[in-house]
Amino acid sequence: MDYLLQLAASPTAWIALATLVVMEIVLGIDNLIFISILTNKLPAQHRAKARRIGIGMALILRLGLLSTIAFIVQLTEPVIEILGQAFSWKDMILIAGGLFLLWKATTEIHHSMDPAPDDPKTATSGVTLGFAAAIGQILMLDLVFSIDSIITAVGMTEHLPIMIIAVVVSVLVMLLAAEPLAKFINDNPTVVMLALGFLIMIGMTLIAEGFGAHVPKGYIYAAMAFSAAIEVLNMLSRRAKERALANNA
């Protein structure tokens, strides 16, 4: 109890908490984009439930990983060497997650460019299988992003209560932002392609990180922000043309 009171009275602890909350929210954007795109592929009545389950699992995973900080820190120790390149468990998890993101984003882009016709004979079974598959894929990416998130938290502070508060706050923000983001992506089809492009970039970044090539996150998010700004201009341009056509009609 005294330890918590000392933390609450420490300005340094509050600064660390605020910084870590921002970092955790930023790191959660990748996960949230993936969850939004994936759940939008489900029938409308299952989307909100899948998003809640996916984000809830992210919280459980991160709190569970926080309880094994000593083990998580050891994941950065090299365990195998291939052609002179040492790999830790973290590196291999990041590479696997990056490859999964590349596969998933490429598959979704291909489906958008050449959609397969629905088969009414398999429609009923497809809903259940699709929901289970979506939850499984969300869980896999939750694991990758959770490990990255916790290692970031460990690197920024040594106080477990600060880590727990930051993780809970960031996941709550994800939960509040999930519905509006998913609706926005669903209402603007061109944004889906942009978001899939983001996932490819994030996947390549994860693979690069796994091979030891550090990519500053600021560059990644600056590129995403610039691309998003261009897409916003495109959307405004399209709406202006639609209004002009409607007025002329």
PDB file of C-alpha atoms in Angstrom:
ATOM      1  CA  MET A   1       0.000   0.000   0.000  1.00  0.00           C
ATOM      2  CA  ASP A   2       2.844   2.382   0.884  1.00  0.00           C
ATOM      3  CA  TYR A   3       4.451   1.536  -2.442  1.00  0.00           C
ATOM      4  CA  LEU A   4       1.290   2.574  -4.336  1.00  0.00           C
ATOM      5  CA  LEU A   5       1.008   5.795  -2.314  1.00  0.00           C
ATOM      6  CA  GLN A   6       4.629   6.642  -3.114  1.00  0.00           C
ATOM      7  CA  LEU A   7       3.949   6.072  -6.813  1.00  0.00           C
ATOM      8  CA  ALA A   8       0.816   8.244  -6.680  1.00  0.00           C
ATOM      9  CA  ALA A   9       2.821  11.065  -5.085  1.00  0.00           C
ATOM     10  CA  SER A  10       5.649  10.857  -7.617  1.00  0.00           C
ATOM     11  CA  PRO A  11       5.522  13.305 -10.578  1.00  0.00           C
ATOM     12  CA  THR A  12       7.948  11.034 -12.438  1.00  0.00           C
ATOM     13  CA  ALA A  13       5.519   8.125 -12.138  1.00  0.00           C
ATOM     14  CA  TRP A  14       2.659  10.228 -13.568  1.00  0.00           C
ATOM     15  CA  ILE A  15       4.839  11.341 -16.496  1.00  0.00           C
ATOM     16  CA  ALA A  16       5.848   7.728 -17.135  1.00  0.00           C
ATOM     17  CA  LEU A  17       2.192   6.670 -16.978  1.00  0.00           C
ATOM     18  CA  ALA A  18       1.046   9.356 -19.439  1.00  0.00           C
ATOM     19  CA  THR A  19       3.882   8.545 -21.853  1.00  0.00           C
ATOM     20  CA  LEU A  20       3.249   4.820 -21.654  1.00  0.00           C
ATOM     21  CA  VAL A  21      -0.522   5.227 -22.163  1.00  0.00           C
ATOM     22  CA  VAL A  22       0.115   7.204 -25.359  1.00  0.00           C
ATOM     23  CA  MET A  23       2.644   4.633 -26.560  1.00  0.00           C
ATOM     24  CA  GLU A  24       0.298   1.735 -25.850  1.00  0.00           C
ATOM     25  CA  ILE A  25      -2.585   3.444 -27.682  1.00  0.00           C
ATOM     26  CA  VAL A  26      -0.365   4.105 -30.705  1.00  0.00           C
ATOM     27  CA  LEU A  27       0.861   0.500 -30.709  1.00  0.00           C
ATOM     28  CA  GLY A  28      -2.769  -0.647 -30.495  1.00  0.00           C
ATOM     29  CA  ILE A  29      -3.728   1.136 -33.734  1.00  0.00           C
ATOM     30  CA  ASP A  30      -2.232  -1.688 -35.818  1.00  0.00           C
ATOM     31  CA  ASN A  31      -4.208  -4.296 -33.937  1.00  0.00           C
ATOM     32  CA  LEU A  32      -7.417  -2.259 -34.135  1.00  0.00           C
ATOM     33  CA  ILE A  33      -7.151  -1.808 -37.916  1.00  0.00           C
ATOM     34  CA  PHE A  34      -6.718  -5.555 -38.347  1.00  0.00           C
ATOM     35  CA  ILE A  35      -9.676  -6.350 -36.072  1.00  0.00           C
ATOM     36  CA  SER A  36     -11.894  -3.814 -37.883  1.00  0.00           C
ATOM     37  CA  ILE A  37     -11.116  -5.184 -41.348  1.00  0.00           C
ATOM     38  CA  LEU A  38     -11.482  -8.791 -40.243  1.00  0.00           C
ATOM     39  CA  THR A  39     -14.766  -8.369 -38.371  1.00  0.00           C
ATOM     40  CA  ASN A  40     -16.289  -6.420 -41.259  1.00  0.00           C
ATOM     41  CA  LYS A  41     -16.053  -9.653 -43.273  1.00  0.00           C
ATOM     42  CA  LEU A  42     -18.514 -11.287 -40.870  1.00  0.00           C
ATOM     43  CA  PRO A  43     -22.316 -11.037 -41.030  1.00  0.00           C
ATOM     44  CA  ALA A  44     -23.531  -7.779 -39.475  1.00  0.00           C
ATOM     45  CA  GLN A  45     -25.067  -9.476 -36.412  1.00  0.00           C
ATOM     46  CA  HIS A  46     -21.714 -11.044 -35.443  1.00  0.00           C
ATOM     47  CA  ARG A  47     -19.387  -8.082 -35.959  1.00  0.00           C
ATOM     48  CA  ALA A  48     -19.784  -6.263 -32.630  1.00  0.00           C
ATOM     49  CA  LYS A  49     -19.495  -9.537 -30.707  1.00  0.00           C
ATOM     50  CA  ALA A  50     -16.323 -10.520 -32.583  1.00  0.00           C
ATOM     51  CA  ARG A  51     -14.764  -7.094 -31.944  1.00  0.00           C
ATOM     52  CA  ARG A  52     -15.532  -7.304 -28.220  1.00  0.00           C
ATOM     53  CA  ILE A  53     -14.117 -10.822 -28.016  1.00  0.00           C
ATOM     54  CA  GLY A  54     -11.004  -9.845 -29.973  1.00  0.00           C
ATOM     55  CA  ILE A  55     -10.255  -6.761 -27.877  1.00  0.00           C
ATOM     56  CA  GLY A  56     -11.147  -8.615 -24.664  1.00  0.00           C
ATOM     57  CA  MET A  57      -8.636 -11.323 -25.555  1.00  0.00           C
ATOM     58  CA  ALA A  58      -6.024  -8.610 -26.172  1.00  0.00           C
ATOM     59  CA  LEU A  59      -6.586  -7.324 -22.623  1.00  0.00           C
ATOM     60  CA  ILE A  60      -6.415 -10.832 -21.106  1.00  0.00           C
ATOM     61  CA  LEU A  61      -3.257 -11.646 -23.063  1.00  0.00           C
ATOM     62  CA  ARG A  62      -1.511  -8.435 -22.059  1.00  0.00           C
ATOM     63  CA  LEU A  63      -2.414  -8.720 -18.389  1.00  0.00           C
ATOM     64  CA  GLY A  64      -1.373 -12.377 -18.469  1.00  0.00           C
ATOM     65  CA  LEU A  65       1.954 -11.479 -20.065  1.00  0.00           C
ATOM     66  CA  LEU A  66       2.499  -8.757 -17.453  1.00  0.00           C
ATOM     67  CA  SER A  67       2.310 -11.435 -14.771  1.00  0.00           C
ATOM     68  CA  THR A  68       5.256 -13.193 -16.423  1.00  0.00           C
ATOM     69  CA  ILE A  69       7.496 -10.186 -17.054  1.00  0.00           C
ATOM     70  CA  ALA A  70      10.666 -12.085 -16.154  1.00  0.00           C
ATOM     71  CA  PHE A  71       9.831 -14.677 -18.822  1.00  0.00           C
ATOM     72  CA  ILE A  72       8.859 -12.021 -21.406  1.00  0.00           C
ATOM     73  CA  VAL A  73      12.184 -10.205 -20.944  1.00  0.00           C
ATOM     74  CA  GLN A  74      14.000 -13.485 -21.612  1.00  0.00           C
ATOM     75  CA  LEU A  75      12.243 -13.730 -24.986  1.00  0.00           C
ATOM     76  CA  THR A  76      14.750 -11.165 -26.275  1.00  0.00           C
ATOM     77  CA  GLU A  77      17.692 -13.500 -25.600  1.00  0.00           C
ATOM     78  CA  PRO A  78      19.078 -15.255 -28.744  1.00  0.00           C
ATOM     79  CA  VAL A  79      18.100 -18.930 -28.916  1.00  0.00           C
ATOM     80  CA  ILE A  80      19.114 -19.886 -32.464  1.00  0.00           C
ATOM     81  CA  GLU A  81      21.606 -18.722 -35.093  1.00  0.00           C
ATOM     82  CA  ILE A  82      21.108 -19.092 -38.848  1.00  0.00           C
ATOM     83  CA  LEU A  83      23.822 -18.009 -41.310  1.00  0.00           C
ATOM     84  CA  GLY A  84      25.389 -15.785 -38.683  1.00  0.00           C
ATOM     85  CA  GLN A  85      22.055 -14.147 -37.776  1.00  0.00           C
ATOM     86  CA  ALA A  86      20.909 -14.702 -34.183  1.00  0.00           C
ATOM     87  CA  PHE A  87      17.194 -14.973 -33.498  1.00  0.00           C
ATOM     88  CA  SER A  88      15.322 -14.733 -30.197  1.00  0.00           C
ATOM     89  CA  TRP A  89      11.811 -16.013 -29.521  1.00  0.00           C
ATOM     90  CA  LYS A  90      10.584 -12.423 -29.892  1.00  0.00           C
ATOM     91  CA  ASP A  91      12.257 -12.177 -33.314  1.00  0.00           C
ATOM     92  CA  MET A  92      10.643 -15.403 -34.499  1.00  0.00           C
ATOM     93  CA  ILE A  93       7.217 -14.358 -33.202  1.00  0.00           C
ATOM     94  CA  LEU A  94       7.521 -10.999 -34.984  1.00  0.00           C
ATOM     95  CA  ILE A  95       8.559 -12.681 -38.244  1.00  0.00           C
ATOM     96  CA  ALA A  96       5.667 -15.160 -38.013  1.00  0.00           C
ATOM     97  CA  GLY A  97       3.228 -12.323 -37.270  1.00  0.00           C
ATOM     98  CA  GLY A  98       4.590 -10.244 -40.138  1.00  0.00           C
ATOM     99  CA  LEU A  99       4.267 -13.138 -42.593  1.00  0.00           C
ATOM    100  CA  PHE A 100       0.714 -13.740 -41.386  1.00  0.00           C
ATOM    101  CA  LEU A 101      -0.173 -10.074 -41.931  1.00  0.00           C
ATOM    102  CA  LEU A 102       1.342 -10.138 -45.431  1.00  0.00           C
ATOM    103  CA  TRP A 103      -0.619 -13.280 -46.285  1.00  0.00           C
ATOM    104  CA  LYS A 104      -3.875 -11.951 -44.841  1.00  0.00           C
ATOM    105  CA  ALA A 105      -3.635  -8.493 -46.425  1.00  0.00           C
ATOM    106  CA  THR A 106      -2.623  -9.914 -49.822  1.00  0.00           C
ATOM    107  CA  THR A 107      -5.498 -12.408 -49.685  1.00  0.00           C
ATOM    108  CA  GLU A 108      -7.974  -9.648 -48.839  1.00  0.00           C
ATOM    109  CA  ILE A 109      -6.678  -7.430 -51.664  1.00  0.00           C
ATOM    110  CA  HIS A 110      -6.968 -10.321 -54.112  1.00  0.00           C
ATOM    111  CA  HIS A 111     -10.511 -11.008 -52.921  1.00  0.00           C
ATOM    112  CA  SER A 112     -11.406  -7.318 -53.349  1.00  0.00           C
ATOM    113  CA  MET A 113     -10.014  -7.284 -56.888  1.00  0.00           C
ATOM    114  CA  ASP A 114     -11.542 -10.629 -57.900  1.00  0.00           C
ATOM    115  CA  PRO A 115     -14.353 -11.530 -55.472  1.00  0.00           C
ATOM    116  CA  ALA A 116     -15.560 -15.118 -55.582  1.00  0.00           C
ATOM    117  CA  PRO A 117     -19.332 -15.597 -55.983  1.00  0.00           C
ATOM    118  CA  ASP A 118     -21.172 -16.718 -52.870  1.00  0.00           C
ATOM    119  CA  ASP A 119     -22.274 -20.318 -52.800  1.00  0.00           C
ATOM    120  CA  PRO A 120     -25.752 -20.521 -51.261  1.00  0.00           C
ATOM    121  CA  LYS A 121     -25.219 -24.189 -50.437  1.00  0.00           C
ATOM    122  CA  THR A 122     -22.443 -23.353 -47.975  1.00  0.00           C
ATOM    123  CA  ALA A 123     -23.826 -20.086 -46.631  1.00  0.00           C
ATOM    124  CA  THR A 124     -24.980 -21.479 -43.288  1.00  0.00           C
ATOM    125  CA  SER A 125     -21.800 -23.348 -42.456  1.00  0.00           C
ATOM    126  CA  GLY A 126     -19.698 -20.446 -43.727  1.00  0.00           C
ATOM    127  CA  VAL A 127     -21.038 -18.083 -41.057  1.00  0.00           C
ATOM    128  CA  THR A 128     -19.973 -20.323 -38.170  1.00  0.00           C
ATOM    129  CA  LEU A 129     -16.620 -21.203 -39.729  1.00  0.00           C
ATOM    130  CA  GLY A 130     -16.017 -17.562 -40.626  1.00  0.00           C
ATOM    131  CA  PHE A 131     -16.665 -16.425 -37.041  1.00  0.00           C
ATOM    132  CA  ALA A 132     -14.378 -19.095 -35.571  1.00  0.00           C
ATOM    133  CA  ALA A 133     -11.678 -18.346 -38.153  1.00  0.00           C
ATOM    134  CA  ALA A 134     -11.931 -14.612 -37.467  1.00  0.00           C
ATOM    135  CA  ILE A 135     -11.529 -15.127 -33.715  1.00  0.00           C
ATOM    136  CA  GLY A 136      -8.553 -17.434 -34.307  1.00  0.00           C
ATOM    137  CA  GLN A 137      -6.820 -14.917 -36.563  1.00  0.00           C
ATOM    138  CA  ILE A 138      -7.504 -12.060 -34.141  1.00  0.00           C
ATOM    139  CA  LEU A 139      -6.059 -14.155 -31.304  1.00  0.00           C
ATOM    140  CA  MET A 140      -2.871 -14.835 -33.288  1.00  0.00           C
ATOM    141  CA  LEU A 141      -2.294 -11.133 -34.025  1.00  0.00           C
ATOM    142  CA  ASP A 142      -3.274 -10.197 -30.463  1.00  0.00           C
ATOM    143  CA  LEU A 143      -0.409 -12.393 -29.282  1.00  0.00           C
ATOM    144  CA  VAL A 144       2.114 -10.726 -31.605  1.00  0.00           C
ATOM    145  CA  PHE A 145       1.036  -7.174 -30.770  1.00  0.00           C
ATOM    146  CA  SER A 146       0.676  -7.971 -27.054  1.00  0.00           C
ATOM    147  CA  ILE A 147       4.259  -9.211 -26.769  1.00  0.00           C
ATOM    148  CA  ASP A 148       5.521  -6.116 -28.588  1.00  0.00           C
ATOM    149  CA  SER A 149       3.373  -3.918 -26.341  1.00  0.00           C
ATOM    150  CA  ILE A 150       4.551  -5.517 -23.097  1.00  0.00           C
ATOM    151  CA  ILE A 151       8.234  -5.430 -24.073  1.00  0.00           C
ATOM    152  CA  THR A 152       7.779  -1.712 -24.840  1.00  0.00           C
ATOM    153  CA  ALA A 153       6.178  -1.212 -21.430  1.00  0.00           C
ATOM    154  CA  VAL A 154       9.008  -3.052 -19.667  1.00  0.00           C
ATOM    155  CA  GLY A 155      11.529  -0.877 -21.476  1.00  0.00           C
ATOM    156  CA  MET A 156       9.830   2.358 -20.403  1.00  0.00           C
ATOM    157  CA  THR A 157       9.177   1.732 -16.698  1.00  0.00           C
ATOM    158  CA  GLU A 158      10.003  -0.746 -13.965  1.00  0.00           C
ATOM    159  CA  HIS A 159       6.773  -0.225 -12.015  1.00  0.00           C
ATOM    160  CA  LEU A 160       4.206  -2.972 -12.573  1.00  0.00           C
ATOM    161  CA  PRO A 161       1.147  -0.892 -11.481  1.00  0.00           C
ATOM    162  CA  ILE A 162       2.001   1.739 -14.119  1.00  0.00           C
ATOM    163  CA  MET A 163       2.240  -0.963 -16.785  1.00  0.00           C
ATOM    164  CA  ILE A 164      -1.106  -2.479 -15.772  1.00  0.00           C
ATOM    165  CA  ILE A 165      -2.909   0.898 -15.762  1.00  0.00           C
ATOM    166  CA  ALA A 166      -1.424   1.845 -19.146  1.00  0.00           C
ATOM    167  CA  VAL A 167      -2.429  -1.488 -20.713  1.00  0.00           C
ATOM    168  CA  VAL A 168      -5.991  -1.325 -19.333  1.00  0.00           C
ATOM    169  CA  VAL A 169      -6.466   2.298 -20.467  1.00  0.00           C
ATOM    170  CA  SER A 170      -5.126   1.567 -23.962  1.00  0.00           C
ATOM    171  CA  VAL A 171      -7.413  -1.454 -24.386  1.00  0.00           C
ATOM    172  CA  LEU A 172     -10.419   0.555 -23.165  1.00  0.00           C
ATOM    173  CA  VAL A 173      -9.604   3.202 -25.781  1.00  0.00           C
ATOM    174  CA  MET A 174      -9.429   0.437 -28.399  1.00  0.00           C
ATOM    175  CA  LEU A 175     -12.825  -0.819 -27.252  1.00  0.00           C
ATOM    176  CA  LEU A 176     -14.384   2.641 -27.575  1.00  0.00           C
ATOM    177  CA  ALA A 177     -12.758   3.309 -30.961  1.00  0.00           C
ATOM    178  CA  ALA A 178     -13.471  -0.109 -32.484  1.00  0.00           C
ATOM    179  CA  GLU A 179     -17.111   0.504 -33.452  1.00  0.00           C
ATOM    180  CA  PRO A 180     -16.622   3.949 -35.092  1.00  0.00           C
ATOM    181  CA  LEU A 181     -13.474   2.782 -36.919  1.00  0.00           C
ATOM    182  CA  ALA A 182     -15.125  -0.392 -38.215  1.00  0.00           C
ATOM    183  CA  LYS A 183     -18.198   1.582 -39.354  1.00  0.00           C
ATOM    184  CA  PHE A 184     -16.007   4.153 -41.098  1.00  0.00           C
ATOM    185  CA  ILE A 185     -14.049   1.433 -42.918  1.00  0.00           C
ATOM    186  CA  ASN A 186     -17.270  -0.354 -43.869  1.00  0.00           C
ATOM    187  CA  ASP A 187     -18.914   2.857 -45.168  1.00  0.00           C
ATOM    188  CA  ASN A 188     -15.878   3.858 -47.234  1.00  0.00           C
ATOM    189  CA  PRO A 189     -14.745   0.953 -49.428  1.00  0.00           C
ATOM    190  CA  THR A 190     -11.631   2.761 -50.690  1.00  0.00           C
ATOM    191  CA  VAL A 191     -10.410   3.065 -47.099  1.00  0.00           C
ATOM    192  CA  VAL A 192     -10.340  -0.757 -46.908  1.00  0.00           C
ATOM    193  CA  MET A 193      -7.662  -0.901 -49.604  1.00  0.00           C
ATOM    194  CA  LEU A 194      -5.681   1.812 -47.817  1.00  0.00           C
ATOM    195  CA  ALA A 195      -5.949  -0.060 -44.509  1.00  0.00           C
ATOM    196  CA  LEU A 196      -4.829  -3.288 -46.193  1.00  0.00           C
ATOM    197  CA  GLY A 197      -1.844  -1.369 -47.543  1.00  0.00           C
ATOM    198  CA  PHE A 198      -1.115  -0.299 -43.952  1.00  0.00           C
ATOM    199  CA  LEU A 199      -1.217  -3.941 -42.864  1.00  0.00           C
ATOM    200  CA  ILE A 200       1.298  -4.893 -45.571  1.00  0.00           C
ATOM    201  CA  MET A 201       3.606  -2.098 -44.397  1.00  0.00           C
ATOM    202  CA  ILE A 202       3.198  -3.170 -40.768  1.00  0.00           C
ATOM    203  CA  GLY A 203       3.847  -6.807 -41.740  1.00  0.00           C
ATOM    204  CA  MET A 204       7.072  -5.856 -43.529  1.00  0.00           C
ATOM    205  CA  THR A 205       8.087  -3.793 -40.492  1.00  0.00           C
ATOM    206  CA  LEU A 206       7.524  -6.745 -38.164  1.00  0.00           C
ATOM    207  CA  ILE A 207       9.625  -8.991 -40.408  1.00  0.00           C
ATOM    208  CA  ALA A 208      12.394  -6.369 -40.582  1.00  0.00           C
ATOM    209  CA  GLU A 209      12.327  -6.049 -36.779  1.00  0.00           C
ATOM    210  CA  GLY A 210      12.539  -9.826 -36.488  1.00  0.00           C
ATOM    211  CA  PHE A 211      15.693  -9.805 -38.625  1.00  0.00           C
ATOM    212  CA  GLY A 212      17.256  -7.128 -36.435  1.00  0.00           C
ATOM    213  CA  ALA A 213      16.640  -4.099 -38.680  1.00  0.00           C
ATOM    214  CA  HIS A 214      15.099  -1.517 -36.385  1.00  0.00           C
ATOM    215  CA  VAL A 215      12.525   0.670 -38.143  1.00  0.00           C
ATOM    216  CA  PRO A 216      11.610   3.820 -36.158  1.00  0.00           C
ATOM    217  CA  LYS A 217       7.880   3.719 -35.493  1.00  0.00           C
ATOM    218  CA  GLY A 218       7.651   7.443 -36.173  1.00  0.00           C
ATOM    219  CA  TYR A 219       8.395   6.863 -39.851  1.00  0.00           C
ATOM    220  CA  ILE A 220       5.686   4.214 -40.103  1.00  0.00           C
ATOM    221  CA  TYR A 221       3.001   6.315 -38.453  1.00  0.00           C
ATOM    222  CA  ALA A 222       4.034   9.435 -40.403  1.00  0.00           C
ATOM    223  CA  ALA A 223       3.572   7.479 -43.662  1.00  0.00           C
ATOM    224  CA  MET A 224       0.195   6.194 -42.458  1.00  0.00           C
ATOM    225  CA  ALA A 225      -0.925   9.691 -41.445  1.00  0.00           C
ATOM    226  CA  PHE A 226       0.160  11.152 -44.798  1.00  0.00           C
ATOM    227  CA  SER A 227      -1.653   8.413 -46.745  1.00  0.00           C
ATOM    228  CA  ALA A 228      -4.762   8.864 -44.603  1.00  0.00           C
ATOM    229  CA  ALA A 229      -4.693  12.634 -45.234  1.00  0.00           C
ATOM    230  CA  ILE A 230      -4.542  12.050 -49.002  1.00  0.00           C
ATOM    231  CA  GLU A 231      -7.485   9.626 -48.761  1.00  0.00           C
ATOM    232  CA  VAL A 232      -9.482  12.214 -46.803  1.00  0.00           C
ATOM    233  CA  LEU A 233      -8.862  14.729 -49.612  1.00  0.00           C
ATOM    234  CA  ASN A 234     -10.012  12.123 -52.150  1.00  0.00           C
ATOM    235  CA  MET A 235     -13.186  11.492 -50.135  1.00  0.00           C
ATOM    236  CA  LEU A 236     -13.938  15.214 -49.890  1.00  0.00           C
ATOM    237  CA  SER A 237     -13.343  15.576 -53.633  1.00  0.00           C
ATOM    238  CA  ARG A 238     -15.719  12.711 -54.443  1.00  0.00           C
ATOM    239  CA  ARG A 239     -18.428  14.129 -52.188  1.00  0.00           C
ATOM    240  CA  ALA A 240     -18.059  17.576 -53.739  1.00  0.00           C
ATOM    241  CA  LYS A 241     -18.507  16.071 -57.216  1.00  0.00           C
ATOM    242  CA  GLU A 242     -21.549  14.099 -56.036  1.00  0.00           C
ATOM    243  CA  ARG A 243     -23.132  17.272 -54.617  1.00  0.00           C
ATOM    244  CA  ALA A 244     -22.408  19.145 -57.844  1.00  0.00           C
ATOM    245  CA  LEU A 245     -24.012  16.384 -59.901  1.00  0.00           C
ATOM    246  CA  ALA A 246     -27.053  16.313 -57.603  1.00  0.00           C
ATOM    247  CA  ASN A 247     -27.459  20.101 -57.855  1.00  0.00           C
ATOM    248  CA  ASN A 248     -27.188  19.978 -61.646  1.00  0.00           C
ATOM    249  CA  ALA A 249     -29.779  17.201 -61.791  1.00  0.00           C
TER     250      ALA A 249
END
